mmCIF file with all atom_site columns, N, CA and C in Angstrom:
data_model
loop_
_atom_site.group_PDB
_atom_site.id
_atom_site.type_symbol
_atom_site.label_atom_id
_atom_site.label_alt_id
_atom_site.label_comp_id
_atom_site.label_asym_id
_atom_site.label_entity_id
_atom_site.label_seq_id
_atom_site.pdbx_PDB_ins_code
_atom_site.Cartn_x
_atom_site.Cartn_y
_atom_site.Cartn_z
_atom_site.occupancy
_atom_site.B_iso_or_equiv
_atom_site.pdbx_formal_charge
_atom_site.auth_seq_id
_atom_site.auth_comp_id
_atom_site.auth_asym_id
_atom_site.auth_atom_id
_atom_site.pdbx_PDB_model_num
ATOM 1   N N  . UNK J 1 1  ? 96.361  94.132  117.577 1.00 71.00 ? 1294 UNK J N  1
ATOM 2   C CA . UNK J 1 1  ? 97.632  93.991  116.917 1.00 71.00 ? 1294 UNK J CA 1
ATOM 3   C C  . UNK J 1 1  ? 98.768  94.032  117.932 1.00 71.00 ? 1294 UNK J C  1
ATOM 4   N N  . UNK J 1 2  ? 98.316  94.660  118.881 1.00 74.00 ? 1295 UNK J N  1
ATOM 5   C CA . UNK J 1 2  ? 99.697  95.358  119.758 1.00 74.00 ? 1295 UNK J CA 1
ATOM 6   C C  . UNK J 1 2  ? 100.219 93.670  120.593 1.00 74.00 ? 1295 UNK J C  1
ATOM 7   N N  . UNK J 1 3  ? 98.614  93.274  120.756 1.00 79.00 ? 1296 UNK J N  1
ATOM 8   C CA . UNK J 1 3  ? 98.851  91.939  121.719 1.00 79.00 ? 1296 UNK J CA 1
ATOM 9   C C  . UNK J 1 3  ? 99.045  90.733  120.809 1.00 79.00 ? 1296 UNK J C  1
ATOM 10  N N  . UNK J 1 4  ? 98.904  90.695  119.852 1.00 75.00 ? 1297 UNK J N  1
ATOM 11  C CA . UNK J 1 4  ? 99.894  89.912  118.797 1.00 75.00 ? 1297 UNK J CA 1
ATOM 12  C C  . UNK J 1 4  ? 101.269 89.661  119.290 1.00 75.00 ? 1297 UNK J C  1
ATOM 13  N N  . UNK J 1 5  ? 101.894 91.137  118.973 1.00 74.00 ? 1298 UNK J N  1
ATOM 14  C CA . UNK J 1 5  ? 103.139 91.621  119.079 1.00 74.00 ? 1298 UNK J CA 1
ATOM 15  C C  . UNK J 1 5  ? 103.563 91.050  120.748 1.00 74.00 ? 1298 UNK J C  1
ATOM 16  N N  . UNK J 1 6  ? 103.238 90.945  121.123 1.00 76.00 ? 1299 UNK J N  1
ATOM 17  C CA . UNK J 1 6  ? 103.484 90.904  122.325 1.00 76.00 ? 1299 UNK J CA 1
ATOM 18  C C  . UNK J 1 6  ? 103.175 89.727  122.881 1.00 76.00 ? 1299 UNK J C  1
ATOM 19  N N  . UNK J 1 7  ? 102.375 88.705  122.500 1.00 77.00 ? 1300 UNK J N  1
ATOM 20  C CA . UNK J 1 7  ? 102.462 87.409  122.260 1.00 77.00 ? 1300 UNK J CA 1
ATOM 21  C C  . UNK J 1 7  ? 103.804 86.734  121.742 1.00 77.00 ? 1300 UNK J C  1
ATOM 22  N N  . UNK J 1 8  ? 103.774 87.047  120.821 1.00 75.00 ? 1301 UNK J N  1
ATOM 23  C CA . UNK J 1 8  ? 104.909 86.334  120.337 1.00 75.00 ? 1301 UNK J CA 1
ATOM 24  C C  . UNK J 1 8  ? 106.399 87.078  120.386 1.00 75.00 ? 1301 UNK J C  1
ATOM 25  N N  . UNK J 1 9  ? 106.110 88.528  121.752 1.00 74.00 ? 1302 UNK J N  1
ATOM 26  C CA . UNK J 1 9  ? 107.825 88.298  122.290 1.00 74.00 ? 1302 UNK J CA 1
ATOM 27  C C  . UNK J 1 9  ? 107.316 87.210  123.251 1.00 74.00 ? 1302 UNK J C  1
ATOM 28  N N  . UNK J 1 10 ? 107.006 87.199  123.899 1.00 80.00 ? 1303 UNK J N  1
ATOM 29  C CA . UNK J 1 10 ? 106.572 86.022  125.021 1.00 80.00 ? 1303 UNK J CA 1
ATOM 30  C C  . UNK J 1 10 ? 107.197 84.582  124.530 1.00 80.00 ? 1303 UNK J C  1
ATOM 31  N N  . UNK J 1 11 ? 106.392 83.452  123.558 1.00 79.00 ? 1304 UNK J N  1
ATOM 32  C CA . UNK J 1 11 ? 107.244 82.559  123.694 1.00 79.00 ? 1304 UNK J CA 1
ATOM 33  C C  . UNK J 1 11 ? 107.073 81.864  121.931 1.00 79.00 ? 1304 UNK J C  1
ATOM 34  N N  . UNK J 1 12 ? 106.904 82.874  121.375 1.00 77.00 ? 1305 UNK J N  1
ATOM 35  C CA . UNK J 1 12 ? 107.073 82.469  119.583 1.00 77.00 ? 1305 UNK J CA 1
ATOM 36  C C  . UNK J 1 12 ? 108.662 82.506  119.112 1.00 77.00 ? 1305 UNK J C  1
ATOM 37  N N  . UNK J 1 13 ? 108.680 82.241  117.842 1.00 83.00 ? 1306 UNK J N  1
ATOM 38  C CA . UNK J 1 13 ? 109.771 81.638  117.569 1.00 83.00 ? 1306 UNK J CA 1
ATOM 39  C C  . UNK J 1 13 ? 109.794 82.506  115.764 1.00 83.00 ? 1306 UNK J C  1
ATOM 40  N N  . UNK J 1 14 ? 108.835 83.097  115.497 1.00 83.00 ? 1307 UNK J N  1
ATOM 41  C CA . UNK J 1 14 ? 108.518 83.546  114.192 1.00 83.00 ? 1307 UNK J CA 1
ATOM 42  C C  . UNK J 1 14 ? 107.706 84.698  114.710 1.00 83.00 ? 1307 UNK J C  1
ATOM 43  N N  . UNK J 1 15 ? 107.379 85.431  113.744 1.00 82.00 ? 1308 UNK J N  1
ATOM 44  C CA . UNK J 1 15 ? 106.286 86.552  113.273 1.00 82.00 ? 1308 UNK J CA 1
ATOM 45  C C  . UNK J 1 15 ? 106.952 87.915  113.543 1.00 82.00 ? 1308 UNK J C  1
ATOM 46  N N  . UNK J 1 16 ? 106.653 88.984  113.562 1.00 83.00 ? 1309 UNK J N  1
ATOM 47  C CA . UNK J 1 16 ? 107.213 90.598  114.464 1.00 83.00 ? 1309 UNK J CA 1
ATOM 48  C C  . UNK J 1 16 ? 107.219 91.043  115.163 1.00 83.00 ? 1309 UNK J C  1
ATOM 49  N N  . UNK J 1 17 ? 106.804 89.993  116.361 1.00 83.00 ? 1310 UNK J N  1
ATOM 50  C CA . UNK J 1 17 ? 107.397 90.013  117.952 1.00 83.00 ? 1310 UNK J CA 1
ATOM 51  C C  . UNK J 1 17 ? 108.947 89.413  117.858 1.00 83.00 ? 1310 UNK J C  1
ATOM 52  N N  . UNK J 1 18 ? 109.315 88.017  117.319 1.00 85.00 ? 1311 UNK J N  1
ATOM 53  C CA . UNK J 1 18 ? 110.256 87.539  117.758 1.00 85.00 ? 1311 UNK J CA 1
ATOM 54  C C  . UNK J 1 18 ? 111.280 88.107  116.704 1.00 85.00 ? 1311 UNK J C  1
ATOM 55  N N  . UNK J 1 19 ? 110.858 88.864  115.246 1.00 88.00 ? 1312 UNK J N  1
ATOM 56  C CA . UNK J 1 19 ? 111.911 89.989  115.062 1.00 88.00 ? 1312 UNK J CA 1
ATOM 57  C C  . UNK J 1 19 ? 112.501 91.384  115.605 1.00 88.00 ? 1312 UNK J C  1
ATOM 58  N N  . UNK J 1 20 ? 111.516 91.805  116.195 1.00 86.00 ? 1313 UNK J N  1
ATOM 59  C CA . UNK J 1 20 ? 111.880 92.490  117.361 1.00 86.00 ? 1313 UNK J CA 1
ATOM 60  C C  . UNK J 1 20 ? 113.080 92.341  118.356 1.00 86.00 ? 1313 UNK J C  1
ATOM 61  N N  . UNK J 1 21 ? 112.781 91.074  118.940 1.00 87.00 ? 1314 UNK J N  1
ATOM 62  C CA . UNK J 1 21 ? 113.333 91.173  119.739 1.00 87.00 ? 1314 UNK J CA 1
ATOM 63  C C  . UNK J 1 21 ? 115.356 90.678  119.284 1.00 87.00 ? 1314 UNK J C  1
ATOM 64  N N  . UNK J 1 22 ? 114.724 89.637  118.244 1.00 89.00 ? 1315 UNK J N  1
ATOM 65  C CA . UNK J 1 22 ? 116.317 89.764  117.613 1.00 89.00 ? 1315 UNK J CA 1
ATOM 66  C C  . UNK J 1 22 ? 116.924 90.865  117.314 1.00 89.00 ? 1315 UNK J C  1
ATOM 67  N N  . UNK J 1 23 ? 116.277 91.778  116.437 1.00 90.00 ? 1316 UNK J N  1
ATOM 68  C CA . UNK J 1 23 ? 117.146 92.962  116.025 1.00 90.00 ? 1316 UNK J CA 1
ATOM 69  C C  . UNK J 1 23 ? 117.691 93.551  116.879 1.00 90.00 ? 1316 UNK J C  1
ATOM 70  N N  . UNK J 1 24 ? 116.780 93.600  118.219 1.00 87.00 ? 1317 UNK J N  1
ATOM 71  C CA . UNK J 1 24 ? 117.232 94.446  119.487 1.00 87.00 ? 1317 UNK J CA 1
ATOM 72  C C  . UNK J 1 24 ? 118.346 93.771  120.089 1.00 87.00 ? 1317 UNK J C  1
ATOM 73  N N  . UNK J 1 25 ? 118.466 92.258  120.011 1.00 90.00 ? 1318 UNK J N  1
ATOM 74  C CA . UNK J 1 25 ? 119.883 91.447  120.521 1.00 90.00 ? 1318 UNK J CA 1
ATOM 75  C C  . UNK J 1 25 ? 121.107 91.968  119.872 1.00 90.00 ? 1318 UNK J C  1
ATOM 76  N N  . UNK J 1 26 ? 120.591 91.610  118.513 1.00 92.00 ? 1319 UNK J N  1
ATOM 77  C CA . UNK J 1 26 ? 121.648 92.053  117.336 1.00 92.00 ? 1319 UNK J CA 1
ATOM 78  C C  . UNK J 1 26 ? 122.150 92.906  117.040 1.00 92.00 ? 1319 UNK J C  1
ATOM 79  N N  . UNK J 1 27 ? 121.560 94.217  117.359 1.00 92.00 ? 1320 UNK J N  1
ATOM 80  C CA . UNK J 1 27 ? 121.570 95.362  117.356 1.00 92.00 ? 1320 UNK J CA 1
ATOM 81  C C  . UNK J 1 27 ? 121.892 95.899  115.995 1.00 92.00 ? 1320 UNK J C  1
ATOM 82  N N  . UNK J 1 28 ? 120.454 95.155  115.366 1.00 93.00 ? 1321 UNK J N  1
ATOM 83  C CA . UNK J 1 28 ? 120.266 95.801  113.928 1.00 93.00 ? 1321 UNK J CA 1
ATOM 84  C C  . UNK J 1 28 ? 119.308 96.507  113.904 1.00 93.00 ? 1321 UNK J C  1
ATOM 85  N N  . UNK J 1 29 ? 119.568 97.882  113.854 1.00 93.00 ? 1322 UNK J N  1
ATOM 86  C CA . UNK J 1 29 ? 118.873 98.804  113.701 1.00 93.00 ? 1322 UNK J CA 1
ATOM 87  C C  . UNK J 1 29 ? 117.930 98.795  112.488 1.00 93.00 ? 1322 UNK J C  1
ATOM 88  N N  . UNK J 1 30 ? 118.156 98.673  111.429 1.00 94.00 ? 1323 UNK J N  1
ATOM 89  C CA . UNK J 1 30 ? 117.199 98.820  110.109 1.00 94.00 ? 1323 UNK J CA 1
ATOM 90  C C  . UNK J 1 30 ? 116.378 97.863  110.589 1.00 94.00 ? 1323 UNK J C  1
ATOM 91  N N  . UNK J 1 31 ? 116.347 96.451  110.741 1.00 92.00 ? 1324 UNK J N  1
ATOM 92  C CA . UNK J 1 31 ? 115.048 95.054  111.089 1.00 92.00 ? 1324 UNK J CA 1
ATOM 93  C C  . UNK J 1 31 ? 114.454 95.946  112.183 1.00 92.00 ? 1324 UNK J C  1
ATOM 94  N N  . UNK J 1 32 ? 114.936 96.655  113.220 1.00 91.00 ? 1325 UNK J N  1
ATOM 95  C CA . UNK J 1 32 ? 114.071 96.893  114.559 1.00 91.00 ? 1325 UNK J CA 1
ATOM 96  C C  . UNK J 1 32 ? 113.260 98.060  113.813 1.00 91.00 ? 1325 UNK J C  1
ATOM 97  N N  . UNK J 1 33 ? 113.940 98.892  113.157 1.00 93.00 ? 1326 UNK J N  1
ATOM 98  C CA . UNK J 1 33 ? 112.732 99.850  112.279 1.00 93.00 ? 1326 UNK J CA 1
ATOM 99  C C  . UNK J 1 33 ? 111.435 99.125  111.130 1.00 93.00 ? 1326 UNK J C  1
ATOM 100 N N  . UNK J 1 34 ? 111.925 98.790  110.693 1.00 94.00 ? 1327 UNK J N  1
ATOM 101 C CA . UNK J 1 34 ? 111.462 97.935  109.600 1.00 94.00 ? 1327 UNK J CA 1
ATOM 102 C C  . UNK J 1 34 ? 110.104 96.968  110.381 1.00 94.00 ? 1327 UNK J C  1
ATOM 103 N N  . UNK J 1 35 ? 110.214 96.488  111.051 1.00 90.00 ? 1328 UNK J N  1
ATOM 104 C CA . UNK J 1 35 ? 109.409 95.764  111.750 1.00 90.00 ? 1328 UNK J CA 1
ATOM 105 C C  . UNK J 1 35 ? 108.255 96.597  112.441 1.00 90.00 ? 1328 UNK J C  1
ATOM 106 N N  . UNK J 1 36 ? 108.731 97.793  112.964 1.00 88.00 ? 1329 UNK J N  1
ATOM 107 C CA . UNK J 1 36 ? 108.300 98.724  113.992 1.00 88.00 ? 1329 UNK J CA 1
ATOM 108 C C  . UNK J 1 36 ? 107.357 99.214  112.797 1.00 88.00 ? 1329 UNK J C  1
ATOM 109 N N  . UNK J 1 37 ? 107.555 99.456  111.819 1.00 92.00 ? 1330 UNK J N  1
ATOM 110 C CA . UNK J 1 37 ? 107.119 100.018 110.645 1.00 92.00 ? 1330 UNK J CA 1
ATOM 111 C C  . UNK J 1 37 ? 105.590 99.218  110.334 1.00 92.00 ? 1330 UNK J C  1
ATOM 112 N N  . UNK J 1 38 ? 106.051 97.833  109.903 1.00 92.00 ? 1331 UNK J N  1
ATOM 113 C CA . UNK J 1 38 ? 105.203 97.226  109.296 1.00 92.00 ? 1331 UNK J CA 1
ATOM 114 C C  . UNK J 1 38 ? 104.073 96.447  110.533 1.00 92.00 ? 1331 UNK J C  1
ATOM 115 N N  . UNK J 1 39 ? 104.245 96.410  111.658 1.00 88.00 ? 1332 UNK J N  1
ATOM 116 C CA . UNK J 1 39 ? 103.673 96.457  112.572 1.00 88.00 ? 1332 UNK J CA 1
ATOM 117 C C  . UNK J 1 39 ? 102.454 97.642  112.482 1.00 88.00 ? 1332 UNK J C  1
ATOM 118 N N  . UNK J 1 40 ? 102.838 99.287  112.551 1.00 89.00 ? 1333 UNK J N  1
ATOM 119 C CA . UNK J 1 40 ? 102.516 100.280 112.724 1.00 89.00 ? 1333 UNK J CA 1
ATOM 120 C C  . UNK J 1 40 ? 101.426 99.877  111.409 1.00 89.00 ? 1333 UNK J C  1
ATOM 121 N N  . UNK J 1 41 ? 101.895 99.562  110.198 1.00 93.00 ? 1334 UNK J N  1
ATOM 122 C CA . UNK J 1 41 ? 101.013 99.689  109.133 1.00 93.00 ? 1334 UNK J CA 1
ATOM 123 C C  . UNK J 1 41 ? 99.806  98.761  109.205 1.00 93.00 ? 1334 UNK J C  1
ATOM 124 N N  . UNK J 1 42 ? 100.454 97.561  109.700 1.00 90.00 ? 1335 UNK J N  1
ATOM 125 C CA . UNK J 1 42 ? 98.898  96.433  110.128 1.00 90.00 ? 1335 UNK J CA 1
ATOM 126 C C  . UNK J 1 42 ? 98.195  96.776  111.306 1.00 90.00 ? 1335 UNK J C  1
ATOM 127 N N  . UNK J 1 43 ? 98.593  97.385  112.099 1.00 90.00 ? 1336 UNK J N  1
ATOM 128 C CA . UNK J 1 43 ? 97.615  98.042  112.946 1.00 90.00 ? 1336 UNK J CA 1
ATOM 129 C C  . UNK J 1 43 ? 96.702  98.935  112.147 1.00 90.00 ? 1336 UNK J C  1
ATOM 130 N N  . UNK J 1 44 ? 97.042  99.856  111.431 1.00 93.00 ? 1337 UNK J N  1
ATOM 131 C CA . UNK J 1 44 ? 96.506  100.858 110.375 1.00 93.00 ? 1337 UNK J CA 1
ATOM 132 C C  . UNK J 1 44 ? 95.141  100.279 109.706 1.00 93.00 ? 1337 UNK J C  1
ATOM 133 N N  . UNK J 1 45 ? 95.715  99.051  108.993 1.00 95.00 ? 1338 UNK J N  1
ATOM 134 C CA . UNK J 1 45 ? 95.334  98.548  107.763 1.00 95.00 ? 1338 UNK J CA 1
ATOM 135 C C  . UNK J 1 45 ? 93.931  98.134  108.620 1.00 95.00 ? 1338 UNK J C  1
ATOM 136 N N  . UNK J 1 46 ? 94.171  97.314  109.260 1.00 92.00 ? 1339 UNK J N  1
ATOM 137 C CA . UNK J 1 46 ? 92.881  97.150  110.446 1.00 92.00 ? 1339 UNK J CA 1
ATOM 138 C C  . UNK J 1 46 ? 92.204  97.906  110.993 1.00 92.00 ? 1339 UNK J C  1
ATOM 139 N N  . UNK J 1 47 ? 92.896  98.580  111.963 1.00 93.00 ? 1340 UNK J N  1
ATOM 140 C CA . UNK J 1 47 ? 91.827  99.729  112.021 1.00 93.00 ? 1340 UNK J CA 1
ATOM 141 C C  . UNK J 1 47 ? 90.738  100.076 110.940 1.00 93.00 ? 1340 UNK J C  1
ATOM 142 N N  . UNK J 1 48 ? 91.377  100.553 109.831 1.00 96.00 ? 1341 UNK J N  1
ATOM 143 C CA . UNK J 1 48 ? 90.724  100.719 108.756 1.00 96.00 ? 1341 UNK J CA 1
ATOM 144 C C  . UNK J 1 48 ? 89.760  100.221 108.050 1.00 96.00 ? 1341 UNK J C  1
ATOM 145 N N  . UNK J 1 49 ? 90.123  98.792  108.046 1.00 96.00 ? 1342 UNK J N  1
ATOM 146 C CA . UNK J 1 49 ? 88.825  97.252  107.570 1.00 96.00 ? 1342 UNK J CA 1
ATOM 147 C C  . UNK J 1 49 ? 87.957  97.865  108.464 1.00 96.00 ? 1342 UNK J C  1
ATOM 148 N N  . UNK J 1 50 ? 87.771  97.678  109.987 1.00 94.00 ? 1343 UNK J N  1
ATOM 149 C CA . UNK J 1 50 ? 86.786  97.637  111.163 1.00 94.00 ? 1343 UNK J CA 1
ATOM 150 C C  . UNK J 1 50 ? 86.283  98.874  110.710 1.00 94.00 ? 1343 UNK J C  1
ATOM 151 N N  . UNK J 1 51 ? 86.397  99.998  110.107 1.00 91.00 ? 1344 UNK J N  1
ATOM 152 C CA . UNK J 1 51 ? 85.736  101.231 110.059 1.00 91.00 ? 1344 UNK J CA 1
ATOM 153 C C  . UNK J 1 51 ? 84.987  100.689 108.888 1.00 91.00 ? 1344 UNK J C  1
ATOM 154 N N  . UNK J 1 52 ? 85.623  100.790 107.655 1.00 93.00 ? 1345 UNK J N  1
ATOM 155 C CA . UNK J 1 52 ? 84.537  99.948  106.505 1.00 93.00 ? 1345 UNK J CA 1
ATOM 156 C C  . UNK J 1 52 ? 83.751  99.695  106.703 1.00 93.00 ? 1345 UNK J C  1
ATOM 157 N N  . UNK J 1 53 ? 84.197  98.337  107.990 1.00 93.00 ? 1346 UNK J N  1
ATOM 158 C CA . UNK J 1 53 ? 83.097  97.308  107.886 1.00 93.00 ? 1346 UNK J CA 1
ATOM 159 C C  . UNK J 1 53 ? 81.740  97.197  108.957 1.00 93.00 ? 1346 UNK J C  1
ATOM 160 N N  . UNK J 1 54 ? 81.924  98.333  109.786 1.00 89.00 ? 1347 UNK J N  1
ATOM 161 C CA . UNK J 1 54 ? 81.410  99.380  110.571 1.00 89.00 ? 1347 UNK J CA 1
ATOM 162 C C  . UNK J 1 54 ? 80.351  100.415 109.604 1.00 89.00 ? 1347 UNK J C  1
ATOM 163 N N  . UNK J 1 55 ? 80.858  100.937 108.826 1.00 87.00 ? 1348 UNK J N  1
ATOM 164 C CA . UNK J 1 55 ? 80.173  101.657 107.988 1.00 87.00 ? 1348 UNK J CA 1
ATOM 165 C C  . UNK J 1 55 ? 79.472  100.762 106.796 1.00 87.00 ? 1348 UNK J C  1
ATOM 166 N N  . UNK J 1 56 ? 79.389  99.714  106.764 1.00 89.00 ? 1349 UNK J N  1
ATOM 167 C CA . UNK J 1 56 ? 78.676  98.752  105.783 1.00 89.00 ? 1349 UNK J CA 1
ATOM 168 C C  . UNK J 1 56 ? 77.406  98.386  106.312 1.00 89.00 ? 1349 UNK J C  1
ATOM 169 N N  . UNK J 1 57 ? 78.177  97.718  107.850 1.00 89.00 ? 1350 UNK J N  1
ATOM 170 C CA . UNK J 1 57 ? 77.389  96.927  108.770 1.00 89.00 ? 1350 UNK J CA 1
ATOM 171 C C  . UNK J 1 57 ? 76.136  98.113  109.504 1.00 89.00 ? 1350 UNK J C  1
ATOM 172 N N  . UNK J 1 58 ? 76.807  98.679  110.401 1.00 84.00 ? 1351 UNK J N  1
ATOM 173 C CA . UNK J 1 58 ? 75.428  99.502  111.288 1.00 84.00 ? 1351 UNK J CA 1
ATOM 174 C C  . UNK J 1 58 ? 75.038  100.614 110.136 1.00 84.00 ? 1351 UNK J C  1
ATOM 175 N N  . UNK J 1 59 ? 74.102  100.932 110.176 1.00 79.00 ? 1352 UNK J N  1
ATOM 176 C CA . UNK J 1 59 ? 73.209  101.326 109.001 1.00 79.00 ? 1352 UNK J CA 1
ATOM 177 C C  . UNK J 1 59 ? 72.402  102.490 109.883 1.00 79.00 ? 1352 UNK J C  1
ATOM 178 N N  . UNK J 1 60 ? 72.010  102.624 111.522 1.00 77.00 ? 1353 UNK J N  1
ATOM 179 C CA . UNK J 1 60 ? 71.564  103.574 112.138 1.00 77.00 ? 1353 UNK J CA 1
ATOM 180 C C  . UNK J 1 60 ? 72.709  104.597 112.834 1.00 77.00 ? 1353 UNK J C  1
ATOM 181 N N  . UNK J 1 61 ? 71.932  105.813 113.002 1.00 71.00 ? 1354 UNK J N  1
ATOM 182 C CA . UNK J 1 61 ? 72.989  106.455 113.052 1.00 71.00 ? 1354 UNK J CA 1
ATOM 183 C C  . UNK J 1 61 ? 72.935  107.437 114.413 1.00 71.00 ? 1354 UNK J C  1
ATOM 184 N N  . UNK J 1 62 ? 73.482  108.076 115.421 1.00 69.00 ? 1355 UNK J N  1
ATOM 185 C CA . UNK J 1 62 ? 72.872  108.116 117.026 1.00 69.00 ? 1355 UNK J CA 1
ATOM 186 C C  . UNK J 1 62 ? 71.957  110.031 116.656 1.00 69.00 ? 1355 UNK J C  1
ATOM 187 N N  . UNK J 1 63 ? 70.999  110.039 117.761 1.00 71.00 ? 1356 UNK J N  1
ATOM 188 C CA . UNK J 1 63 ? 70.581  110.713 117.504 1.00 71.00 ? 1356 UNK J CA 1
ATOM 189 C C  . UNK J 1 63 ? 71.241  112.059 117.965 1.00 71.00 ? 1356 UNK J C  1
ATOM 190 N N  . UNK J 1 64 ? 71.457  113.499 117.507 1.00 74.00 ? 1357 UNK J N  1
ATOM 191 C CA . UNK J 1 64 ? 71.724  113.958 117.859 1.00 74.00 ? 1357 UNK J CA 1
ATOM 192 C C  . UNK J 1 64 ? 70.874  115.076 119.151 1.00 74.00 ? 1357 UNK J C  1
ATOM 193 N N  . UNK J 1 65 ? 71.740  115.666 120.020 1.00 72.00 ? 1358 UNK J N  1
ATOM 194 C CA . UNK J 1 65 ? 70.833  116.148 121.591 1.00 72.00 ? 1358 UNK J CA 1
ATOM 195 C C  . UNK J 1 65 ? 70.642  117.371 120.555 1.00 72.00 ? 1358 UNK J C  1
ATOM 196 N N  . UNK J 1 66 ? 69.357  117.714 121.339 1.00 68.00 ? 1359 UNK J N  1
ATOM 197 C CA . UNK J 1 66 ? 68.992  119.399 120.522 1.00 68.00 ? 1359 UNK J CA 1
ATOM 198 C C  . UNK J 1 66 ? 69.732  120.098 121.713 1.00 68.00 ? 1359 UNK J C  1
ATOM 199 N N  . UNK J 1 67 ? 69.812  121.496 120.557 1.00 69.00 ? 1360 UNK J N  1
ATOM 200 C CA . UNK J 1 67 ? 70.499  122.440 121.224 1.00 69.00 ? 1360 UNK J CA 1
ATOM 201 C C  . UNK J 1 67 ? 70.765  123.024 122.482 1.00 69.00 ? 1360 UNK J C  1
#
């Protein structure tokens, strides 16, 4: 997600890299939160799928060392 973000400050023209970086021109504080926000949450949201789908998918589980 982070390199999304960071893609498209580089040389996009759309998405929540290149709002970023407007708000920060503009110096609109609420869009630079707001963004920072919903960024933070799709990182989340993902993370989250990959654990699911982690816990769907591998089915073995590691062994634990004896004591």
């Amino acid at each position: 997600m982070i390199g999304a973000i960071v893609a498209e400050w580089v040389g996009a023209d759309t998405g929540l890299g290149y709002l970023i970086i407007v708000a920060t021109f503009e110096f609109r504080t609420g869009l630079l939160y707001a963004t920072t926000a919903v960024g933070s949450f799709l990182a989340l949201a993902f993370f989250l799928a990959v654990v699911a789908l982690e816990k769907a998918v591998v089915r073995w589980k590691p062994e634990t060392p004896p004591p």
